[in-house]
PDB file of C-alpha atoms and ligand atoms in Angstrom:
ATOM      1  CA  MET A  88      12.729 142.642 206.806  1.00 92.00           C
ATOM      2  CA  ASP A  89      13.087 141.257 203.127  1.00 98.00           C
ATOM      3  CA  ARG A  90       9.519 139.930 201.861  1.00 98.00           C
ATOM      4  CA  THR A  91       9.042 137.930 198.832  1.00 99.00           C
ATOM      5  CA  PHE A  92       6.034 137.052 196.956  1.00 99.00           C
ATOM      6  CA  VAL A  93       5.452 132.958 196.517  1.00 99.00           C
ATOM      7  CA  MET A  94       2.369 131.494 194.817  1.00 98.00           C
ATOM      8  CA  VAL A  95       1.286 127.685 194.984  1.00 99.00           C
ATOM      9  CA  LYS A  96       0.136 127.358 190.994  1.00 99.00           C
ATOM     10  CA  PRO A  97      -3.546 125.761 189.744  1.00 98.00           C
ATOM     11  CA  ASP A  98      -1.553 122.248 189.964  1.00 98.00           C
ATOM     12  CA  GLY A  99      -0.360 122.626 193.410  1.00 98.00           C
ATOM     13  CA  VAL A 100      -3.560 123.656 194.631  1.00 99.00           C
ATOM     14  CA  GLN A 101      -5.434 120.641 192.688  1.00 98.00           C
ATOM     15  CA  ARG A 102      -3.108 118.422 194.160  1.00 98.00           C
ATOM     16  CA  GLY A 103      -3.686 119.575 197.768  1.00 98.00           C
ATOM     17  CA  LEU A 104      -0.348 120.517 198.313  1.00 99.00           C
ATOM     18  CA  VAL A 105      -0.973 123.790 199.640  1.00 99.00           C
ATOM     19  CA  GLY A 106      -0.489 122.451 203.298  1.00 98.00           C
ATOM     20  CA  ASP A 107       2.548 120.603 202.833  1.00 98.00           C
ATOM     21  CA  ILE A 108       3.983 123.800 200.998  1.00 99.00           C
ATOM     22  CA  VAL A 109       2.955 126.336 203.700  1.00 99.00           C
ATOM     23  CA  SER A 110       4.739 124.064 206.530  1.00 98.00           C
ATOM     24  CA  ARG A 111       7.791 123.775 204.545  1.00 98.00           C
ATOM     25  CA  PHE A 112       8.310 127.775 204.660  1.00 98.00           C
ATOM     26  CA  GLU A 113       6.873 128.123 208.456  1.00 98.00           C
ATOM     27  CA  ALA A 114       9.093 125.431 209.665  1.00 98.00           C
ATOM     28  CA  LYS A 115      12.127 127.114 208.135  1.00 98.00           C
ATOM     29  CA  GLY A 116      11.050 129.932 210.360  1.00 98.00           C
ATOM     30  CA  LEU A 117       9.681 132.501 207.800  1.00 98.00           C
ATOM     31  CA  LYS A 118       6.732 134.442 208.788  1.00 98.00           C
ATOM     32  CA  MET A 119       3.594 134.632 206.617  1.00 98.00           C
ATOM     33  CA  VAL A 120       2.387 137.993 206.123  1.00 98.00           C
ATOM     34  CA  GLY A 121      -0.569 137.590 203.548  1.00 98.00           C
ATOM     35  CA  ALA A 122      -2.040 134.971 201.799  1.00 98.00           C
ATOM     36  CA  LYS A 123      -5.241 134.314 199.934  1.00 98.00           C
ATOM     37  CA  LEU A 124      -6.733 131.586 197.355  1.00 98.00           C
ATOM     38  CA  GLU A 125      -7.619 133.643 194.085  1.00 98.00           C
ATOM     39  CA  LEU A 126      -8.583 132.802 190.520  1.00 98.00           C
ATOM     40  CA  LEU A 127      -6.209 135.386 188.948  1.00 98.00           C
ATOM     41  CA  PRO A 128      -7.191 137.984 185.876  1.00 98.00           C
ATOM     42  CA  GLU A 129      -5.788 137.922 182.418  1.00 98.00           C
ATOM     43  CA  GLU A 130      -4.012 141.402 183.199  1.00 98.00           C
ATOM     44  CA  ARG A 131      -2.260 140.092 186.513  1.00 98.00           C
ATOM     45  CA  VAL A 132      -1.070 137.194 184.830  1.00 98.00           C
ATOM     46  CA  THR A 133       0.242 139.028 182.225  1.00 98.00           C
ATOM     47  CA  ASP A 134       1.903 141.581 184.304  1.00 98.00           C
ATOM     48  CA  GLN A 135       3.396 138.785 186.639  1.00 98.00           C
ATOM     49  CA  TYR A 136       5.235 136.977 183.510  1.00 98.00           C
ATOM     50  CA  ARG A 137       5.956 140.194 181.514  1.00 97.00           C
ATOM     51  CA  GLU A 138       9.679 139.028 181.016  1.00 97.00           C
ATOM     52  CA  HIS A 139       8.152 135.685 179.103  1.00 98.00           C
ATOM     53  CA  LEU A 140       5.528 137.770 177.075  1.00 97.00           C
ATOM     54  CA  GLU A 141       7.769 136.868 173.859  1.00 98.00           C
ATOM     55  CA  LYS A 142       8.670 133.397 174.529  1.00 98.00           C
ATOM     56  CA  PRO A 143       6.866 130.151 172.973  1.00 98.00           C
ATOM     57  CA  PHE A 144       5.611 128.735 176.109  1.00 98.00           C
ATOM     58  CA  PHE A 145       3.840 131.988 177.389  1.00 98.00           C
ATOM     59  CA  PRO A 146       0.371 131.231 175.756  1.00 98.00           C
ATOM     60  CA  GLY A 147       0.231 127.878 177.650  1.00 98.00           C
ATOM     61  CA  LEU A 148       1.933 129.609 180.713  1.00 98.00           C
ATOM     62  CA  LYS A 149      -0.926 131.789 180.784  1.00 98.00           C
ATOM     63  CA  GLN A 150      -3.588 128.898 180.185  1.00 98.00           C
ATOM     64  CA  TYR A 151      -1.847 126.905 182.795  1.00 98.00           C
ATOM     65  CA  ILE A 152      -1.948 130.017 185.547  1.00 98.00           C
ATOM     66  CA  MET A 153      -5.649 130.756 184.927  1.00 98.00           C
ATOM     67  CA  SER A 154      -6.861 127.067 184.828  1.00 98.00           C
ATOM     68  CA  GLY A 155      -7.863 126.957 188.481  1.00 98.00           C
ATOM     69  CA  PRO A 156      -7.136 128.881 191.943  1.00 98.00           C
ATOM     70  CA  CYS A 157      -3.679 129.897 192.873  1.00 99.00           C
ATOM     71  CA  PHE A 158      -2.791 130.310 196.429  1.00 99.00           C
ATOM     72  CA  LEU A 159      -0.920 133.649 196.746  1.00 99.00           C
ATOM     73  CA  MET A 160       1.321 134.572 199.780  1.00 99.00           C
ATOM     74  CA  VAL A 161       3.763 137.157 201.125  1.00 99.00           C
ATOM     75  CA  TRP A 162       6.570 135.727 203.220  1.00 99.00           C
ATOM     76  CA  GLU A 163       9.070 137.632 205.605  1.00 98.00           C
ATOM     77  CA  GLY A 164      12.360 136.938 206.694  1.00 98.00           C
ATOM     78  CA  ARG A 165      16.336 138.289 206.342  1.00 97.00           C
ATOM     79  CA  ASN A 166      17.542 137.024 203.152  1.00 98.00           C
ATOM     80  CA  VAL A 167      13.924 135.403 202.401  1.00 98.00           C
ATOM     81  CA  VAL A 168      14.206 135.639 198.524  1.00 98.00           C
ATOM     82  CA  PRO A 169      17.314 133.374 197.948  1.00 98.00           C
ATOM     83  CA  ILE A 170      15.983 131.441 200.865  1.00 98.00           C
ATOM     84  CA  VAL A 171      12.750 130.777 199.525  1.00 99.00           C
ATOM     85  CA  ARG A 172      14.385 130.079 195.865  1.00 98.00           C
ATOM     86  CA  THR A 173      16.557 127.622 197.212  1.00 98.00           C
ATOM     87  CA  ILE A 174      13.291 125.891 199.133  1.00 99.00           C
ATOM     88  CA  VAL A 175      11.611 126.159 195.616  1.00 99.00           C
ATOM     89  CA  GLY A 176      14.225 124.417 193.871  1.00 98.00           C
ATOM     90  CA  ALA A 177      15.391 124.710 189.915  1.00 98.00           C
ATOM     91  CA  THR A 178      12.625 125.863 187.422  1.00 98.00           C
ATOM     92  CA  ASN A 179      13.233 122.360 185.841  1.00 98.00           C
ATOM     93  CA  PRO A 180      11.836 119.760 188.483  1.00 98.00           C
ATOM     94  CA  ALA A 181      14.313 117.404 186.535  1.00 98.00           C
ATOM     95  CA  GLU A 182      17.208 119.328 187.760  1.00 98.00           C
ATOM     96  CA  ALA A 183      15.439 120.624 191.262  1.00 98.00           C
ATOM     97  CA  ALA A 184      17.486 119.056 194.280  1.00 98.00           C
ATOM     98  CA  PRO A 185      15.919 116.370 196.229  1.00 98.00           C
ATOM     99  CA  GLY A 186      14.001 117.951 199.356  1.00 98.00           C
ATOM    100  CA  SER A 187      13.273 121.208 197.505  1.00 98.00           C
ATOM    101  CA  ILE A 188       9.528 121.569 196.270  1.00 99.00           C
ATOM    102  CA  ARG A 189       9.906 121.168 192.817  1.00 98.00           C
ATOM    103  CA  GLY A 190      12.455 118.264 193.649  1.00 98.00           C
ATOM    104  CA  ASP A 191       9.835 116.214 195.579  1.00 98.00           C
ATOM    105  CA  LEU A 192       6.488 117.419 194.482  1.00 98.00           C
ATOM    106  CA  ALA A 193       6.936 118.074 190.400  1.00 98.00           C
ATOM    107  CA  LEU A 194       8.052 116.270 187.163  1.00 98.00           C
ATOM    108  CA  ASP A 195       7.463 118.579 184.565  1.00 98.00           C
ATOM    109  CA  ILE A 196       8.696 122.332 183.855  1.00 98.00           C
ATOM    110  CA  GLY A 197       5.130 123.485 182.753  1.00 98.00           C
ATOM    111  CA  ARG A 198       3.616 121.889 185.832  1.00 98.00           C
ATOM    112  CA  ASN A 199       5.971 122.877 188.458  1.00 98.00           C
ATOM    113  CA  VAL A 200       4.083 123.813 191.350  1.00 98.00           C
ATOM    114  CA  ILE A 201       4.731 126.818 192.510  1.00 99.00           C
ATOM    115  CA  HIS A 202       6.079 130.560 191.952  1.00 98.00           C
ATOM    116  CA  ALA A 203       8.576 132.699 193.545  1.00 98.00           C
ATOM    117  CA  SER A 204      10.151 135.868 193.232  1.00 98.00           C
ATOM    118  CA  ASP A 205      13.784 135.938 191.819  1.00 98.00           C
ATOM    119  CA  SER A 206      15.031 139.030 193.137  1.00 98.00           C
ATOM    120  CA  PRO A 207      14.246 141.723 195.773  1.00 98.00           C
ATOM    121  CA  ALA A 208      13.285 143.920 193.056  1.00 98.00           C
ATOM    122  CA  SER A 209      11.076 141.288 191.656  1.00 98.00           C
ATOM    123  CA  ALA A 210       9.285 140.350 194.650  1.00 98.00           C
ATOM    124  CA  ASP A 211       8.380 144.250 195.517  1.00 98.00           C
ATOM    125  CA  ARG A 212       6.944 144.283 191.887  1.00 98.00           C
ATOM    126  CA  GLU A 213       5.081 141.060 192.208  1.00 98.00           C
ATOM    127  CA  ILE A 214       3.687 141.784 195.768  1.00 98.00           C
ATOM    128  CA  GLY A 215       2.449 145.189 194.446  1.00 98.00           C
ATOM    129  CA  ILE A 216       0.725 143.483 191.280  1.00 98.00           C
ATOM    130  CA  HIS A 217      -1.122 140.672 193.860  1.00 98.00           C
ATOM    131  CA  PHE A 218      -1.524 142.433 197.134  1.00 98.00           C
ATOM    132  CA  THR A 219      -2.807 145.802 198.671  1.00 98.00           C
ATOM    133  CA  PRO A 220      -0.940 147.134 201.563  1.00 97.00           C
ATOM    134  CA  ALA A 221      -4.006 146.561 203.824  1.00 98.00           C
ATOM    135  CA  GLU A 222      -3.958 142.766 203.145  1.00 98.00           C
ATOM    136  CA  LEU A 223      -0.402 142.574 204.584  1.00 98.00           C
ATOM    137  CA  VAL A 224       0.011 142.244 208.154  1.00 98.00           C
ATOM    138  CA  ASP A 225       2.497 143.341 210.741  1.00 97.00           C
ATOM    139  CA  TYR A 226       3.055 141.231 213.708  1.00 97.00           C
ATOM    140  CA  THR A 227       5.929 139.301 215.708  1.00 96.00           C
ATOM    141  CA  ARG A 228       6.456 135.407 215.517  1.00 95.00           C
ATOM    142  CA  ILE A 229       6.760 134.528 219.146  1.00 95.00           C
ATOM    143  CA  ASP A 230      10.075 132.628 218.016  1.00 96.00           C
ATOM    144  CA  GLU A 231      11.677 135.687 216.137  1.00 94.00           C
ATOM    145  CA  SER A 232      14.154 136.404 219.125  1.00 94.00           C
ATOM    146  CA  VAL A 233      15.680 132.752 218.828  1.00 97.00           C
ATOM    147  CA  LEU A 234      15.335 132.537 214.913  1.00 97.00           C
ATOM    148  CA  TYR A 235      18.227 135.169 214.354  1.00 96.00           C
ATOM    149  CA  GLU A 236      21.595 135.919 215.670  1.00 94.00           C
TER     150      GLU A 236
HETATM  151  P1  IDP B 598      10.983 130.359 187.829  1.00 62.74           P
HETATM  152  O1  IDP B 598       9.395 130.157 187.850  1.00 62.74           O
HETATM  153  O2  IDP B 598      11.747 129.221 188.362  1.00 62.74           O
HETATM  154  O3  IDP B 598      11.306 131.792 188.249  1.00 62.74           O
HETATM  155  P2  IDP B 598      11.059 131.606 185.001  1.00 62.74           P
HETATM  156  O4  IDP B 598      12.027 130.888 184.073  1.00 62.74           O
HETATM  157  O5  IDP B 598      10.999 133.007 185.200  1.00 62.74           O
HETATM  158  O6  IDP B 598      11.340 130.077 186.044  1.00 62.74           O
HETATM  159  O7  IDP B 598       9.801 130.663 184.181  1.00 62.74           O
HETATM  160  C1  IDP B 598       8.694 130.941 184.693  1.00 62.74           C
HETATM  161  C2  IDP B 598       7.655 129.958 184.877  1.00 62.74           C
HETATM  162  O8  IDP B 598       7.455 129.800 183.280  1.00 62.74           O
HETATM  163  C3  IDP B 598       8.044 128.620 185.014  1.00 62.74           C
HETATM  164  O9  IDP B 598       7.950 128.229 186.598  1.00 62.74           O
HETATM  165  C4  IDP B 598       7.316 127.540 184.629  1.00 62.74           C
HETATM  166  O10 IDP B 598       6.229 127.331 185.040  1.00 62.74           O
HETATM  167  C5  IDP B 598       7.247 128.217 182.994  1.00 62.74           C
HETATM  168  N1  IDP B 598       8.244 127.883 182.038  1.00 62.74           N
HETATM  169  C6  IDP B 598       9.547 128.060 181.998  1.00 62.74           C
HETATM  170  N2  IDP B 598      10.178 127.478 181.245  1.00 62.74           N
HETATM  171  C7  IDP B 598       9.284 126.986 180.600  1.00 62.74           C
HETATM  172  C8  IDP B 598       9.360 125.881 179.201  1.00 62.74           C
HETATM  173  O11 IDP B 598      10.444 125.578 178.962  1.00 62.74           O
HETATM  174  N3  IDP B 598       8.213 125.423 178.852  1.00 62.74           N
HETATM  175  C9  IDP B 598       6.832 125.548 179.896  1.00 62.74           C
HETATM  176  N4  IDP B 598       7.077 126.237 180.447  1.00 62.74           N
HETATM  177  C10 IDP B 598       8.080 126.902 180.992  1.00 62.74           C
END
């Protein structure tokens, strides 16, 4: 099964949106295999967003991500990376479809509530930045046999 890294950013945690966000992935049928609440150290933020280091918004992005606790998760399922990106919605909440997390719950690109890996390679990399193998749990969801053909 595929895995992806998802993180409720500090604005989402402060606004009490963690439960709503987790519910959306659970209801879809995805399996949570890791989760923790953390204040991220600078090195992990820089590593996660390394492709944006030279962007003008990077200092503000780093400050935002380190402004409070993030809720970090690993979700598992077939095609989980594109499925989660669709549930999350476009980067800019002004363009995110209604029904998506950013479409329903966010207004500003600089406060867009949630992060999700954009490819299987990024997912592997980001899971490795934030989780040890011992923090990921292997188990069967009781409805797995009816969720997939
Ligand atoms: P993604 O989070 O949808 O994958 P990316 O383009 O990888 O989008 O950007 C990473 C994060 O950087 C965004 O989620 C957002 O928090 C922030 N960001 C991207 N573009 C801007 C911008 O123009 N202004 C402020 N923040 C931005």
